[in-house]
PDB file of C-alpha atoms and ligand atoms in Angstrom:
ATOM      1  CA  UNK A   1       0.000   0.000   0.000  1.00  0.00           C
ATOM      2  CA  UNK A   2       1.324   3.116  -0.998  1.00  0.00           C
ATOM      3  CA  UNK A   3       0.964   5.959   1.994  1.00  0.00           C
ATOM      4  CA  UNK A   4       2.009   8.978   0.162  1.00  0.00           C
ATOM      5  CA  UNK A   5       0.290   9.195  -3.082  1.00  0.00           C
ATOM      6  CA  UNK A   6      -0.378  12.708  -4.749  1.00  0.00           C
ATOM      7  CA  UNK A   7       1.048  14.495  -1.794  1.00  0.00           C
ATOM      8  CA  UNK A   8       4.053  16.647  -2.361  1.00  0.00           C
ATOM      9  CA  UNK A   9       6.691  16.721  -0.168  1.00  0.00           C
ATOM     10  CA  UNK A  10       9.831  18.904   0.485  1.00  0.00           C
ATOM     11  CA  UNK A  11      12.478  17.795   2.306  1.00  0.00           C
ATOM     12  CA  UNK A  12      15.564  19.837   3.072  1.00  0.00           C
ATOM     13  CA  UNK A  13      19.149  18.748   2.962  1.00  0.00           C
ATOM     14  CA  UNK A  14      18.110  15.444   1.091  1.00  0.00           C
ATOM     15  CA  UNK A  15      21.593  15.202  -1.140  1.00  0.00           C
ATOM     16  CA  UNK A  16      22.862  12.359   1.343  1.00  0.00           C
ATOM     17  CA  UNK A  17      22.198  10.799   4.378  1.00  0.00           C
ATOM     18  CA  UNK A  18      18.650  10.725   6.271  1.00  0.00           C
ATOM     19  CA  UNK A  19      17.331  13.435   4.607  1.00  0.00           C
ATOM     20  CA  UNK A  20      18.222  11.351   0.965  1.00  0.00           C
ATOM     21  CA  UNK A  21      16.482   8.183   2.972  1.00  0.00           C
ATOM     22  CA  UNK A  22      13.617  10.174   3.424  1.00  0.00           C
ATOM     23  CA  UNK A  23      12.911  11.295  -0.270  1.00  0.00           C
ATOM     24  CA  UNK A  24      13.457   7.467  -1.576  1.00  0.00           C
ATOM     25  CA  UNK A  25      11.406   6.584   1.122  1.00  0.00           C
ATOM     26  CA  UNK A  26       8.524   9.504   0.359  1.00  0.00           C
ATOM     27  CA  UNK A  27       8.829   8.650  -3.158  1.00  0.00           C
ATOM     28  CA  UNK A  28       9.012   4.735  -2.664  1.00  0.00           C
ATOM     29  CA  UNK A  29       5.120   5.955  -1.357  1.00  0.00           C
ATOM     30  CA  UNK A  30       3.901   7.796  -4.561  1.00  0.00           C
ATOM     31  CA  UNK A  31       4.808  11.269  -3.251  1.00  0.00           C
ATOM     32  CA  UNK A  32       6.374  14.547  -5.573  1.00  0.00           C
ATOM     33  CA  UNK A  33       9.484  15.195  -3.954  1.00  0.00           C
ATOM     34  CA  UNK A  34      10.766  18.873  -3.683  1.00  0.00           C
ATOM     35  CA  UNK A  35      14.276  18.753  -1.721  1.00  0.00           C
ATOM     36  CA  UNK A  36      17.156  21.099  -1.235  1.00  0.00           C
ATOM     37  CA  UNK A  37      21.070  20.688  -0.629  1.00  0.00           C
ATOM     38  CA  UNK A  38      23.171  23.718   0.098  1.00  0.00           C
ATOM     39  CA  UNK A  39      26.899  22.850  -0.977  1.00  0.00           C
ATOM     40  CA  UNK A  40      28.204  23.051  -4.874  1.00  0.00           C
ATOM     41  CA  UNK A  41      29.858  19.903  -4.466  1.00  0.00           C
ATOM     42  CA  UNK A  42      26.505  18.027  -3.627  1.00  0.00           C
ATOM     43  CA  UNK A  43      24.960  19.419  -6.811  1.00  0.00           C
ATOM     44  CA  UNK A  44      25.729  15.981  -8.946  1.00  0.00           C
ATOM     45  CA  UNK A  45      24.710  13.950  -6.169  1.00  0.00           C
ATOM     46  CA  UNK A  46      21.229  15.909  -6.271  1.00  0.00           C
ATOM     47  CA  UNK A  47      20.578  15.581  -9.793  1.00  0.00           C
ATOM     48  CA  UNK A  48      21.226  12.192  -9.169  1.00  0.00           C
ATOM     49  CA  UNK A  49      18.688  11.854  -6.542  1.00  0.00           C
ATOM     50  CA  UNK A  50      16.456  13.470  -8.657  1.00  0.00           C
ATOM     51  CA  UNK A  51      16.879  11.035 -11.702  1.00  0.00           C
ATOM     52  CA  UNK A  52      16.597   8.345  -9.072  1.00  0.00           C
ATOM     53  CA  UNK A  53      13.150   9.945  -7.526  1.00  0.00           C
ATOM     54  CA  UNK A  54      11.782  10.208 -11.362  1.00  0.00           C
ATOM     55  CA  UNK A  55      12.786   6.857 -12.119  1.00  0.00           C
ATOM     56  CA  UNK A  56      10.205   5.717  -9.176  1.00  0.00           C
ATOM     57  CA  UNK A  57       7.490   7.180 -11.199  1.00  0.00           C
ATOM     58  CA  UNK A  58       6.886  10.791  -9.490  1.00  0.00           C
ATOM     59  CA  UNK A  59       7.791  14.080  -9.869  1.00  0.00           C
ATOM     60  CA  UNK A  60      10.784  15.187  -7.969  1.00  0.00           C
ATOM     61  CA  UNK A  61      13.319  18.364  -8.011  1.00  0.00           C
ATOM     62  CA  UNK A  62      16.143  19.824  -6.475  1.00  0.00           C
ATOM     63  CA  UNK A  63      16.865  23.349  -5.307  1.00  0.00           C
ATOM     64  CA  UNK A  64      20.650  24.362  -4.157  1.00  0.00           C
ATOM     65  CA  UNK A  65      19.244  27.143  -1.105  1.00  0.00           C
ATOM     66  CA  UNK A  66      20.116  27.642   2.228  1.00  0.00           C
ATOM     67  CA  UNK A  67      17.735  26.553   4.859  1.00  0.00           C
ATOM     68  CA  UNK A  68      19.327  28.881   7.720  1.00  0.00           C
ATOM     69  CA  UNK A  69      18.127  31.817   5.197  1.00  0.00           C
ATOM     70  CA  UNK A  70      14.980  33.142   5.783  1.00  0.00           C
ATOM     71  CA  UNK A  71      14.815  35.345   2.149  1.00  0.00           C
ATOM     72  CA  UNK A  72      16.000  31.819   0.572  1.00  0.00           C
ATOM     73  CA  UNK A  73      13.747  29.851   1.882  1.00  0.00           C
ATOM     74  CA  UNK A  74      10.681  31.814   1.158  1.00  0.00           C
ATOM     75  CA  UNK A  75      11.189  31.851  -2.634  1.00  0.00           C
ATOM     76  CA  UNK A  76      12.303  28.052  -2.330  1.00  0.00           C
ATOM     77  CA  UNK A  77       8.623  27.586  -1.403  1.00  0.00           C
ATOM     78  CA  UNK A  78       6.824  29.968  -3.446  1.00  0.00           C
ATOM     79  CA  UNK A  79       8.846  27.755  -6.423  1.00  0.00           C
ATOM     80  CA  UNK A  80       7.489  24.924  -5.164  1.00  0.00           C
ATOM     81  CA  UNK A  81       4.009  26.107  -4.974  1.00  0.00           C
ATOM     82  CA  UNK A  82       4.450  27.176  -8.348  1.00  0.00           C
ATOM     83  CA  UNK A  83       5.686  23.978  -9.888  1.00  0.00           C
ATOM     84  CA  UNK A  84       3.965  21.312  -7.323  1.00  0.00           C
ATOM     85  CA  UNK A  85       0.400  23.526  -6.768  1.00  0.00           C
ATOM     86  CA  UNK A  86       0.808  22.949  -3.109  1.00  0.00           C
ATOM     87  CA  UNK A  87       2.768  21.448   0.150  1.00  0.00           C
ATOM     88  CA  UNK A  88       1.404  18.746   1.824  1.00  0.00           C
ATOM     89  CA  UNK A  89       4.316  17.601   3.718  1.00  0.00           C
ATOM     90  CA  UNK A  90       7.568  19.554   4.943  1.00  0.00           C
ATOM     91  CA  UNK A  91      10.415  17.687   6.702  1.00  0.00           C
ATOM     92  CA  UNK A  92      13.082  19.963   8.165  1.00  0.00           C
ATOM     93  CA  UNK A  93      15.960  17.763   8.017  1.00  0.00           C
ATOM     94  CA  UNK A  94      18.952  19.671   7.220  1.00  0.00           C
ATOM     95  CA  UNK A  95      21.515  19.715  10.252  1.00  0.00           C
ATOM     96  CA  UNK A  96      25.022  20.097  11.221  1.00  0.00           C
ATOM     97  CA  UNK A  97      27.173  19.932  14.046  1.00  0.00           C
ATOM     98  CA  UNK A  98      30.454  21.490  15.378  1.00  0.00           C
ATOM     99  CA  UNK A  99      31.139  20.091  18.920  1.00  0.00           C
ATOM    100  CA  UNK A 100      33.266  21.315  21.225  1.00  0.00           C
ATOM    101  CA  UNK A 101      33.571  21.604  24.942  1.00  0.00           C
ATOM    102  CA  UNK A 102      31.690  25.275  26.329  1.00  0.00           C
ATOM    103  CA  UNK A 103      35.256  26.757  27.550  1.00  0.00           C
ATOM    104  CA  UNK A 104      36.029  26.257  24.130  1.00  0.00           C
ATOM    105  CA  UNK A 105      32.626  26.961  22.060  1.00  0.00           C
ATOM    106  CA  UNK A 106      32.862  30.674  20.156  1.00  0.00           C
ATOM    107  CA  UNK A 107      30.270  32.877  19.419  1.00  0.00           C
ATOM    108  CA  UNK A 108      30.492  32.034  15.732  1.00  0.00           C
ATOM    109  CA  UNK A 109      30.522  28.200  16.587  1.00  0.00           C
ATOM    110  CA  UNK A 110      27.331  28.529  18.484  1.00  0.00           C
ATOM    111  CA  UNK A 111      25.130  31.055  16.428  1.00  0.00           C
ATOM    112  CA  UNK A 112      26.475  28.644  13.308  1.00  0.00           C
ATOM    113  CA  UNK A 113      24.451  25.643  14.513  1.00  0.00           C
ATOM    114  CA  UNK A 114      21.706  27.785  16.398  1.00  0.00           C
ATOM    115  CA  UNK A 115      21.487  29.108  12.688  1.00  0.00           C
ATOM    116  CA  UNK A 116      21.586  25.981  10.652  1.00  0.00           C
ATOM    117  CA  UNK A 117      19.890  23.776  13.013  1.00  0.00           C
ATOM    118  CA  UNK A 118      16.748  25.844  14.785  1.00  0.00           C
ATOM    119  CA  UNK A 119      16.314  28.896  12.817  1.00  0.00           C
ATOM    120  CA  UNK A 120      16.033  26.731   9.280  1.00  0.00           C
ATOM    121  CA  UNK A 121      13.125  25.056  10.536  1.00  0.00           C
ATOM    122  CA  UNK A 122      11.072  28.570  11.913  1.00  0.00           C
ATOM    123  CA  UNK A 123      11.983  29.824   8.054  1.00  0.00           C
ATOM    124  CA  UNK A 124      10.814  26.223   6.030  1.00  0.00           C
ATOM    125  CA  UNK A 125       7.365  26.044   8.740  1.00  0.00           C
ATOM    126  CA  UNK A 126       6.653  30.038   8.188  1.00  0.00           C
ATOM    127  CA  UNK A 127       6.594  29.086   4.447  1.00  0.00           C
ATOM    128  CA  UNK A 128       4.931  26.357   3.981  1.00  0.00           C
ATOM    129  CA  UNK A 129       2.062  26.878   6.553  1.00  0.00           C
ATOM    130  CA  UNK A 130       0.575  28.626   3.905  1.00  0.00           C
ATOM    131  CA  UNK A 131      -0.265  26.640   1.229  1.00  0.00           C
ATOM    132  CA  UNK A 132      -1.194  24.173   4.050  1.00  0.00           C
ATOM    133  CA  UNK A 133      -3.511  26.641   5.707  1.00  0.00           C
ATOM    134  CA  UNK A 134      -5.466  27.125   2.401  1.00  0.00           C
ATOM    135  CA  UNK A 135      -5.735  23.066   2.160  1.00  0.00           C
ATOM    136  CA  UNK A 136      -6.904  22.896   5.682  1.00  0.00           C
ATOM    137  CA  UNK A 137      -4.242  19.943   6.284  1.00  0.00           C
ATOM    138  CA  UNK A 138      -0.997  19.469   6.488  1.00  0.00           C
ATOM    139  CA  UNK A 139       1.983  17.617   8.153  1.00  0.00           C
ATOM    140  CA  UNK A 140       5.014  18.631   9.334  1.00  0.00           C
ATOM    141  CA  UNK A 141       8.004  16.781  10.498  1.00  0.00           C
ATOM    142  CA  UNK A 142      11.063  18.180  12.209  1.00  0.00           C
ATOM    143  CA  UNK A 143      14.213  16.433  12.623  1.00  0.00           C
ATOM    144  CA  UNK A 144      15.447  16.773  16.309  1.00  0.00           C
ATOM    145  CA  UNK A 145      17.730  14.201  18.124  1.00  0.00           C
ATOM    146  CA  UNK A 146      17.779  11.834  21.164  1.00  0.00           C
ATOM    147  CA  UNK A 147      20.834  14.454  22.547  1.00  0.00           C
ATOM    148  CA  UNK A 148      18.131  17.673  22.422  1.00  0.00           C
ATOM    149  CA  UNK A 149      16.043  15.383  25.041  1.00  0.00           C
ATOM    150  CA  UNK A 150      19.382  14.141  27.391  1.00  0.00           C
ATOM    151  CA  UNK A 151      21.836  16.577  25.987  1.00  0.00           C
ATOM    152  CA  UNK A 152      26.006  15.305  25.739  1.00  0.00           C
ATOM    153  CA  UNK A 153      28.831  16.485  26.623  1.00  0.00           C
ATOM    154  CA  UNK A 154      30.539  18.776  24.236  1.00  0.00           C
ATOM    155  CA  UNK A 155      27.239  19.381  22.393  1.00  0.00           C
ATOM    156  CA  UNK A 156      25.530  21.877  23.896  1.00  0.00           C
ATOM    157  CA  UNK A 157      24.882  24.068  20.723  1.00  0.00           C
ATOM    158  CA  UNK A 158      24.050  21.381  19.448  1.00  0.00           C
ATOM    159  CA  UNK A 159      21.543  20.126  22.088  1.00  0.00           C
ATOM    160  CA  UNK A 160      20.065  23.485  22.324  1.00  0.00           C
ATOM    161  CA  UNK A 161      19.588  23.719  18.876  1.00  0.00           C
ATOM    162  CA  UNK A 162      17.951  19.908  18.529  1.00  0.00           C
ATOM    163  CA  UNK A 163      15.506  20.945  22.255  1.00  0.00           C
ATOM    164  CA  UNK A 164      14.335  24.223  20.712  1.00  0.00           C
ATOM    165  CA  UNK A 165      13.372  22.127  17.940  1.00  0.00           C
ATOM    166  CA  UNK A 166      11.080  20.066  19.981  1.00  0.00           C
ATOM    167  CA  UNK A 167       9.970  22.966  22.029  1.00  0.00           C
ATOM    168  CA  UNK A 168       8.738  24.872  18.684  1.00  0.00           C
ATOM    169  CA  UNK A 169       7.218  21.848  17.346  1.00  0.00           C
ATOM    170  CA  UNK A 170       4.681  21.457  20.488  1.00  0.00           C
ATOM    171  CA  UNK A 171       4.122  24.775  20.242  1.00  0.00           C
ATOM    172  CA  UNK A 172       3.079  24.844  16.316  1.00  0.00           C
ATOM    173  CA  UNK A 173       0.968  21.452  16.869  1.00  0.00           C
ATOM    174  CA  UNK A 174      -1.094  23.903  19.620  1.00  0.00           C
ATOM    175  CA  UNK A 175      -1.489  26.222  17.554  1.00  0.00           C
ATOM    176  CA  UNK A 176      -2.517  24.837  14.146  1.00  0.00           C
ATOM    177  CA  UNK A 177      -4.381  21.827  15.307  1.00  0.00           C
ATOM    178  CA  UNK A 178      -7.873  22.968  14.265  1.00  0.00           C
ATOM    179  CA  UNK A 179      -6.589  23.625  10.784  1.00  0.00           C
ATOM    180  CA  UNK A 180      -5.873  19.977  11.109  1.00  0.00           C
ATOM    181  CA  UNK A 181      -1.982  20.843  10.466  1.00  0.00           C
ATOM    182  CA  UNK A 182      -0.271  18.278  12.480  1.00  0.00           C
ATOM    183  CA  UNK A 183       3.246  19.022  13.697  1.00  0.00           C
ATOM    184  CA  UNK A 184       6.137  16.053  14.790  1.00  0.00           C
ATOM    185  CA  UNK A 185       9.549  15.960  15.740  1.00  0.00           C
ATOM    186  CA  UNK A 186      11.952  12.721  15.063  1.00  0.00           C
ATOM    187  CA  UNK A 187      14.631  12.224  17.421  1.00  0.00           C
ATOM    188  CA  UNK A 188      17.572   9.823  15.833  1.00  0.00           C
ATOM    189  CA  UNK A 189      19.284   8.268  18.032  1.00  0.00           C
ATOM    190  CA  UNK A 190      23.092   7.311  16.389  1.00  0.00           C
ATOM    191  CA  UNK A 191      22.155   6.388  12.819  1.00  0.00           C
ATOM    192  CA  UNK A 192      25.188   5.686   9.862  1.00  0.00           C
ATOM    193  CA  UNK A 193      25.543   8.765   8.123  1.00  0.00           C
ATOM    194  CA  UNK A 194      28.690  10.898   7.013  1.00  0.00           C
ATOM    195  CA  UNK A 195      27.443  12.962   9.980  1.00  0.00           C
ATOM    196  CA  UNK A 196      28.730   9.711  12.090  1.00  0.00           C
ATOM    197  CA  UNK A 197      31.383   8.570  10.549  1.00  0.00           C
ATOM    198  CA  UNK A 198      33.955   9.137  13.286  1.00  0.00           C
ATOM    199  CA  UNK A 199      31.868   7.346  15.710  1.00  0.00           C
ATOM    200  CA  UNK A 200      31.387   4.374  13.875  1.00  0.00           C
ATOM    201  CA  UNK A 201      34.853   3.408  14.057  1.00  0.00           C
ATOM    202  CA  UNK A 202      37.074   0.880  16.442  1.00  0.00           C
ATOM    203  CA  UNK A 203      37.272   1.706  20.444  1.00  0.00           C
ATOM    204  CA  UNK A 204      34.812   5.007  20.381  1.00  0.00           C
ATOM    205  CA  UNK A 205      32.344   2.691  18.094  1.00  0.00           C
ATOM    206  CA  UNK A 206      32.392  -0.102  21.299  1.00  0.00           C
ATOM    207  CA  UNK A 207      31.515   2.249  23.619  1.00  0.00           C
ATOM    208  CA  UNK A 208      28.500   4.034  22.026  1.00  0.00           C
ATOM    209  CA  UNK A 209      27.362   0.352  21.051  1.00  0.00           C
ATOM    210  CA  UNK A 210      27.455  -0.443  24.830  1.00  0.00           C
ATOM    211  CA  UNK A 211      24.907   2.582  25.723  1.00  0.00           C
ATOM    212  CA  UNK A 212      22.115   0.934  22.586  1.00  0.00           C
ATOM    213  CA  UNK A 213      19.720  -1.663  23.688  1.00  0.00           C
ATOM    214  CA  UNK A 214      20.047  -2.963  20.050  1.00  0.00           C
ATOM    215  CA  UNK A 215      23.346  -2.916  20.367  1.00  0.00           C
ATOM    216  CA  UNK A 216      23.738  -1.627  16.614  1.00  0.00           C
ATOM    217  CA  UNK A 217      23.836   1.981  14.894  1.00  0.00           C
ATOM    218  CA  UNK A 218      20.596   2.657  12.805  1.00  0.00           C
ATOM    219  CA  UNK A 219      20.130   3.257   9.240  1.00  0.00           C
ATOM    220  CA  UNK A 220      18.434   6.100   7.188  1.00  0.00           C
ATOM    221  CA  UNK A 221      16.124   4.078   5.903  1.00  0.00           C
ATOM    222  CA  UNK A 222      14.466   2.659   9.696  1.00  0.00           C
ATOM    223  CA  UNK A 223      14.761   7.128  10.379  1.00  0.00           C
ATOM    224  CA  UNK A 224      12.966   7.629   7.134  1.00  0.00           C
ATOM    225  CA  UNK A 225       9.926   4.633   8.081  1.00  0.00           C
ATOM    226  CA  UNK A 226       9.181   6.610  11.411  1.00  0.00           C
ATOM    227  CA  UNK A 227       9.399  10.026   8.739  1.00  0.00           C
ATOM    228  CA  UNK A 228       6.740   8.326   6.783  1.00  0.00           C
ATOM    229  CA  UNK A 229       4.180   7.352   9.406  1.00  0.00           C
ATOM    230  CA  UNK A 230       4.367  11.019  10.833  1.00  0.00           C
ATOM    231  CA  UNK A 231       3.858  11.974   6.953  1.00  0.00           C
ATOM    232  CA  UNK A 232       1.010   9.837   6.354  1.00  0.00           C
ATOM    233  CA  UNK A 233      -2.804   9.350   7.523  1.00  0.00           C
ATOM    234  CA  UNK A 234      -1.219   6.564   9.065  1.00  0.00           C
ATOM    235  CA  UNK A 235      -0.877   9.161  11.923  1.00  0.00           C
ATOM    236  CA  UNK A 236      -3.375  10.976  11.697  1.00  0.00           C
ATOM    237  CA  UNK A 237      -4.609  11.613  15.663  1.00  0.00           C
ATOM    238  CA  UNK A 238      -1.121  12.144  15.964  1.00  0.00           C
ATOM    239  CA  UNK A 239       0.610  15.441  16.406  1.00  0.00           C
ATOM    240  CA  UNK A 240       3.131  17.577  19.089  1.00  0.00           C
ATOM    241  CA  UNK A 241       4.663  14.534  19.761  1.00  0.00           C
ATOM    242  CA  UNK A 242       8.644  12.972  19.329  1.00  0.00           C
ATOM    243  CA  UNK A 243       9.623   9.965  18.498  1.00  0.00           C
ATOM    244  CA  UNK A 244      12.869   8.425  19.340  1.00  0.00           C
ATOM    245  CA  UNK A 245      14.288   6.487  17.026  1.00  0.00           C
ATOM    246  CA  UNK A 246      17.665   5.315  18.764  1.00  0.00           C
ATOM    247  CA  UNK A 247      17.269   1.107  19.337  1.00  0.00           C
ATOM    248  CA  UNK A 248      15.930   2.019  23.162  1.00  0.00           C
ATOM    249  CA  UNK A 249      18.754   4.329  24.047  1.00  0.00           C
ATOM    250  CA  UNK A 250      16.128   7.026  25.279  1.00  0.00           C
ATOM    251  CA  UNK A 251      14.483   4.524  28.139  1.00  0.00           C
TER     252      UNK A 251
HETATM  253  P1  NAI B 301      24.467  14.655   6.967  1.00  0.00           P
HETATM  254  O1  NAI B 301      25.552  15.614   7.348  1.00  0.00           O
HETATM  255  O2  NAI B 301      24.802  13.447   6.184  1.00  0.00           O
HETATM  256  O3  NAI B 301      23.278  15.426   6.214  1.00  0.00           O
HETATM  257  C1  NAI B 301      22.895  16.722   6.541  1.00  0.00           C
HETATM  258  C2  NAI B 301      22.470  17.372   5.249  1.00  0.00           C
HETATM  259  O4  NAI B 301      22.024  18.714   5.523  1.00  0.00           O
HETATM  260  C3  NAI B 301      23.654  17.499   4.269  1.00  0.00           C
HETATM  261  O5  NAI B 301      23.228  17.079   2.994  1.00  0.00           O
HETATM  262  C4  NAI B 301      23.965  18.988   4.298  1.00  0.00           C
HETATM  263  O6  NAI B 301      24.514  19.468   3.087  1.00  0.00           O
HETATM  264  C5  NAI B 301      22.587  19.576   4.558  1.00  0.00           C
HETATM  265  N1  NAI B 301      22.674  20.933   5.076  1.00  0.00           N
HETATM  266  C6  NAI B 301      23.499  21.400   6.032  1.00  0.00           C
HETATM  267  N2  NAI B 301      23.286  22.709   6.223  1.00  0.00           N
HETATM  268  C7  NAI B 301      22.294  23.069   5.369  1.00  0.00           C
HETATM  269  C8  NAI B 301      21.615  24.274   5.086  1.00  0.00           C
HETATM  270  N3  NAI B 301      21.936  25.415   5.722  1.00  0.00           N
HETATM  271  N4  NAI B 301      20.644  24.290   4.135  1.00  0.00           N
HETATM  272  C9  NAI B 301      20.331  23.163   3.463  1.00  0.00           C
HETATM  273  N5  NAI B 301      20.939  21.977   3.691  1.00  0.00           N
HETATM  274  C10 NAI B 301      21.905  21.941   4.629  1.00  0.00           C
HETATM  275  O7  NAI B 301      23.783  14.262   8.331  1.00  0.00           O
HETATM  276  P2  NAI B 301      22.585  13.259   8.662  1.00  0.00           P
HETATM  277  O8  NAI B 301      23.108  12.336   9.665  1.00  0.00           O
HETATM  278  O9  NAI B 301      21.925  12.765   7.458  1.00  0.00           O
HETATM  279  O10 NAI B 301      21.624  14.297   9.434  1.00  0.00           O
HETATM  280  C11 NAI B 301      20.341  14.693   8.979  1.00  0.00           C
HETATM  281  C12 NAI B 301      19.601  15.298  10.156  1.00  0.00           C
HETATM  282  O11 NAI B 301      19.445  14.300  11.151  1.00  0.00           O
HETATM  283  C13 NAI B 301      20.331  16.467  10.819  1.00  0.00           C
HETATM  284  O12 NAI B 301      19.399  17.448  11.211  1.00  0.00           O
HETATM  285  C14 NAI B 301      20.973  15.823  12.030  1.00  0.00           C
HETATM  286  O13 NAI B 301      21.209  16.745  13.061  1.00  0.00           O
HETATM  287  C15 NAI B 301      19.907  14.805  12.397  1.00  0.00           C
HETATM  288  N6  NAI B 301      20.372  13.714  13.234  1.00  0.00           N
HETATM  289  C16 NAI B 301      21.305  12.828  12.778  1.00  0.00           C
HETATM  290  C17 NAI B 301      21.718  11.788  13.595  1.00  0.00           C
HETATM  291  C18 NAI B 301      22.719  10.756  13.159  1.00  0.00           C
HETATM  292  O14 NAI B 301      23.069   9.911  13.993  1.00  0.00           O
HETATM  293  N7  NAI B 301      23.188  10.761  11.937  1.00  0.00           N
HETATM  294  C19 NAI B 301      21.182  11.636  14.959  1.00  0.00           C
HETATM  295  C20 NAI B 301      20.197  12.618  15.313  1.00  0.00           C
HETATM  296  C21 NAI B 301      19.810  13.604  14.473  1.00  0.00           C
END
C-alpha cells in the first residue's frame, strides 16, 4: 500500500544521508518530492537523486538554497508552490554539528548551529504553513535528536539547537491543530551517516554500542519509516509529539 500518493513533499538537505532516505522513502510511497542541498559539491549527487526519484514514477526536483536563510527559503517555497500547486508535507531535516567543549565553544561556533539547526526550521514552517492553511491539512516533520532530550557532553549548541526544535514543534501542533496541520519531531538516536562517521569506528564505536539496547547503529532508511508514518494518515490523531528512534537508548 502506498501511503504517500499525490502528496508533495519537500524535504531539506536530502543530497545524502537521512534526509536522501527520506525522499526514496517519500517517493518509494507515490509522493512529488521537492528537496534542497546547500553545498556546490553536492549538486551531482542531487541531480542524481532526482533522476533516481523520477525513475520511481513521481515528480521530484532539487533546489541548491540555504535553509538557515529566511529570504532563501521563502522563494524556495513559493517555487514549489508554483511547480507542485501545493505542500502537503515539509520535513526539516537539514543539520550540522560542530562540537566542542563550552570553555572552548565561540560565538560564531554557536550562532552557526543555532542558525543551521533551529532557525532553518522557523523559516521552512513560516513558508509552507501557507499553502497548508489554504488546504486545511498538512503535516510537518522536524528532525530533532535523542541528545536535544538528554543533551552530551561537548554538544551543547548542538543540544540546544535539537531541544528548541522540539519545544517549537509542540508549540506549532497547539497552535494549528484545528486547521488539522499536524506538527512532529523525530529524534535519531546514532544512525550511519557521514554525519557519524567518526563514531562508527574501532574503540569510540564499542563504547556508544554499549549505551544501545540494540546494540547496533541505525540506518536512514528505519529514520525515514518513522518520517513516513508522521507523513502519512497513518498518523493521523497524531501530532506535538517525538519519536525516538535510537534502538531504546532514550528509556
Ligand atoms: P548529513 O551531514 O549526512 O546530512 C545533513 C544534510 O544537511 C547534508 O546534505 C547537508 O549538506 C545539509 N545541510 C546542512 N546545512 C544546510 C543548510 N543550511 N541548508 C540546506 N541543507 C543543509 O547528516 P545526517 O546524519 O543525514 O543528518 C540529517 C539530520 O538528522 C540532521 O538534522 C541531524 O542533526 C539529524 N540527526 C542525525 C543523527 C545521526 O546519527 N546521523 C542523529 C540525530 C539527528
Amino acid at each position: 500500500m502506498k501511503l504517500l500518493e499525490n502528496k508533495t513533499a519537500i524535504v531539506t538537505g536530502a543530497a545524502r544521508g537521512i534526509g536522501e532516505g527520506i525522499a526514496c522513502k517519500f517517493a518509494e510511497h507515490g509522493a512529488n518530492v521537492a528537496f534542497t542541498y546547500i553545498s556546490d559539491s553536492s549538486a551531482e549527487k542531487a541531480h542524481a537523486l532526482q533522476l533516481k526519484l523520477e525513475a520511481m514514477g513521481v515528480k521530484a526536483k532539487s533546489w541548491q538554497t540555504n535553509a538557515a536563510d529566511y529570504a532563501q527559503s521563502e522563494s524556495f517555497v513559493n517555487d514549489v508552490v508554483k511547480e507542485f500547486g501545493t505542500v502537503d508535507i515539509c520535513v526539516n531535516n537539514a543539520g550540522i554539528s560542530k562540537d566542542n567543549l563550552l570553555l572552548r565553544l565561540t560565538p560564531d561556533q554557536w550562532e552557526e548551529v543555532i542558525r543551521v539547526n533551529l532557525n532553518s526550521v522557523y523559516n521552512l514552517t513560516k513558508q509552507v504553513i501557507r499553502p497548508m492553511l489554504k488546504a486545511r491539512s498538512g503535516s510537518i516533520v522536524n528532525v530533532s535528536s535523542i541528545i536535544g532530550i538528554k543533551g552530551n557532553a561537548g554538544q551543547a549548541s548542538y543540544a540546544a539547537s535539537k531541544a528548541g526544535i522540539i519545544g517549537f514543534t509542540k508549540s506549532i501542533a497547539q497552535e494549528l491543530g484545528s486547521r488539522s496541520i499536524r506538527c512532529n519531531a523525530i529524534a535519531p538516536g546514532f544512525i550511519e551517516t557521514d554525519m557519524t562517521q567518526y563514531l562508527q569506528e574501532g574503540e569510540i564505536s564499542k563504547s556508544f554500542l554499549d549505551k544501545i539496547p540494540l546494540g547496533r547503529f541505525g540506518t536512514s532508511e528505519e529514520t525515514a519509516n518513522a518520517a513516513l508514518f508522521l507523513a502519512s494518515d497513518m498518523s493521523s490523531y497524531i501530532t506535538g509529539q517525538v519519536l525516538s528512534i535510537c534502538g531504546g537508548m532514550n528509556t
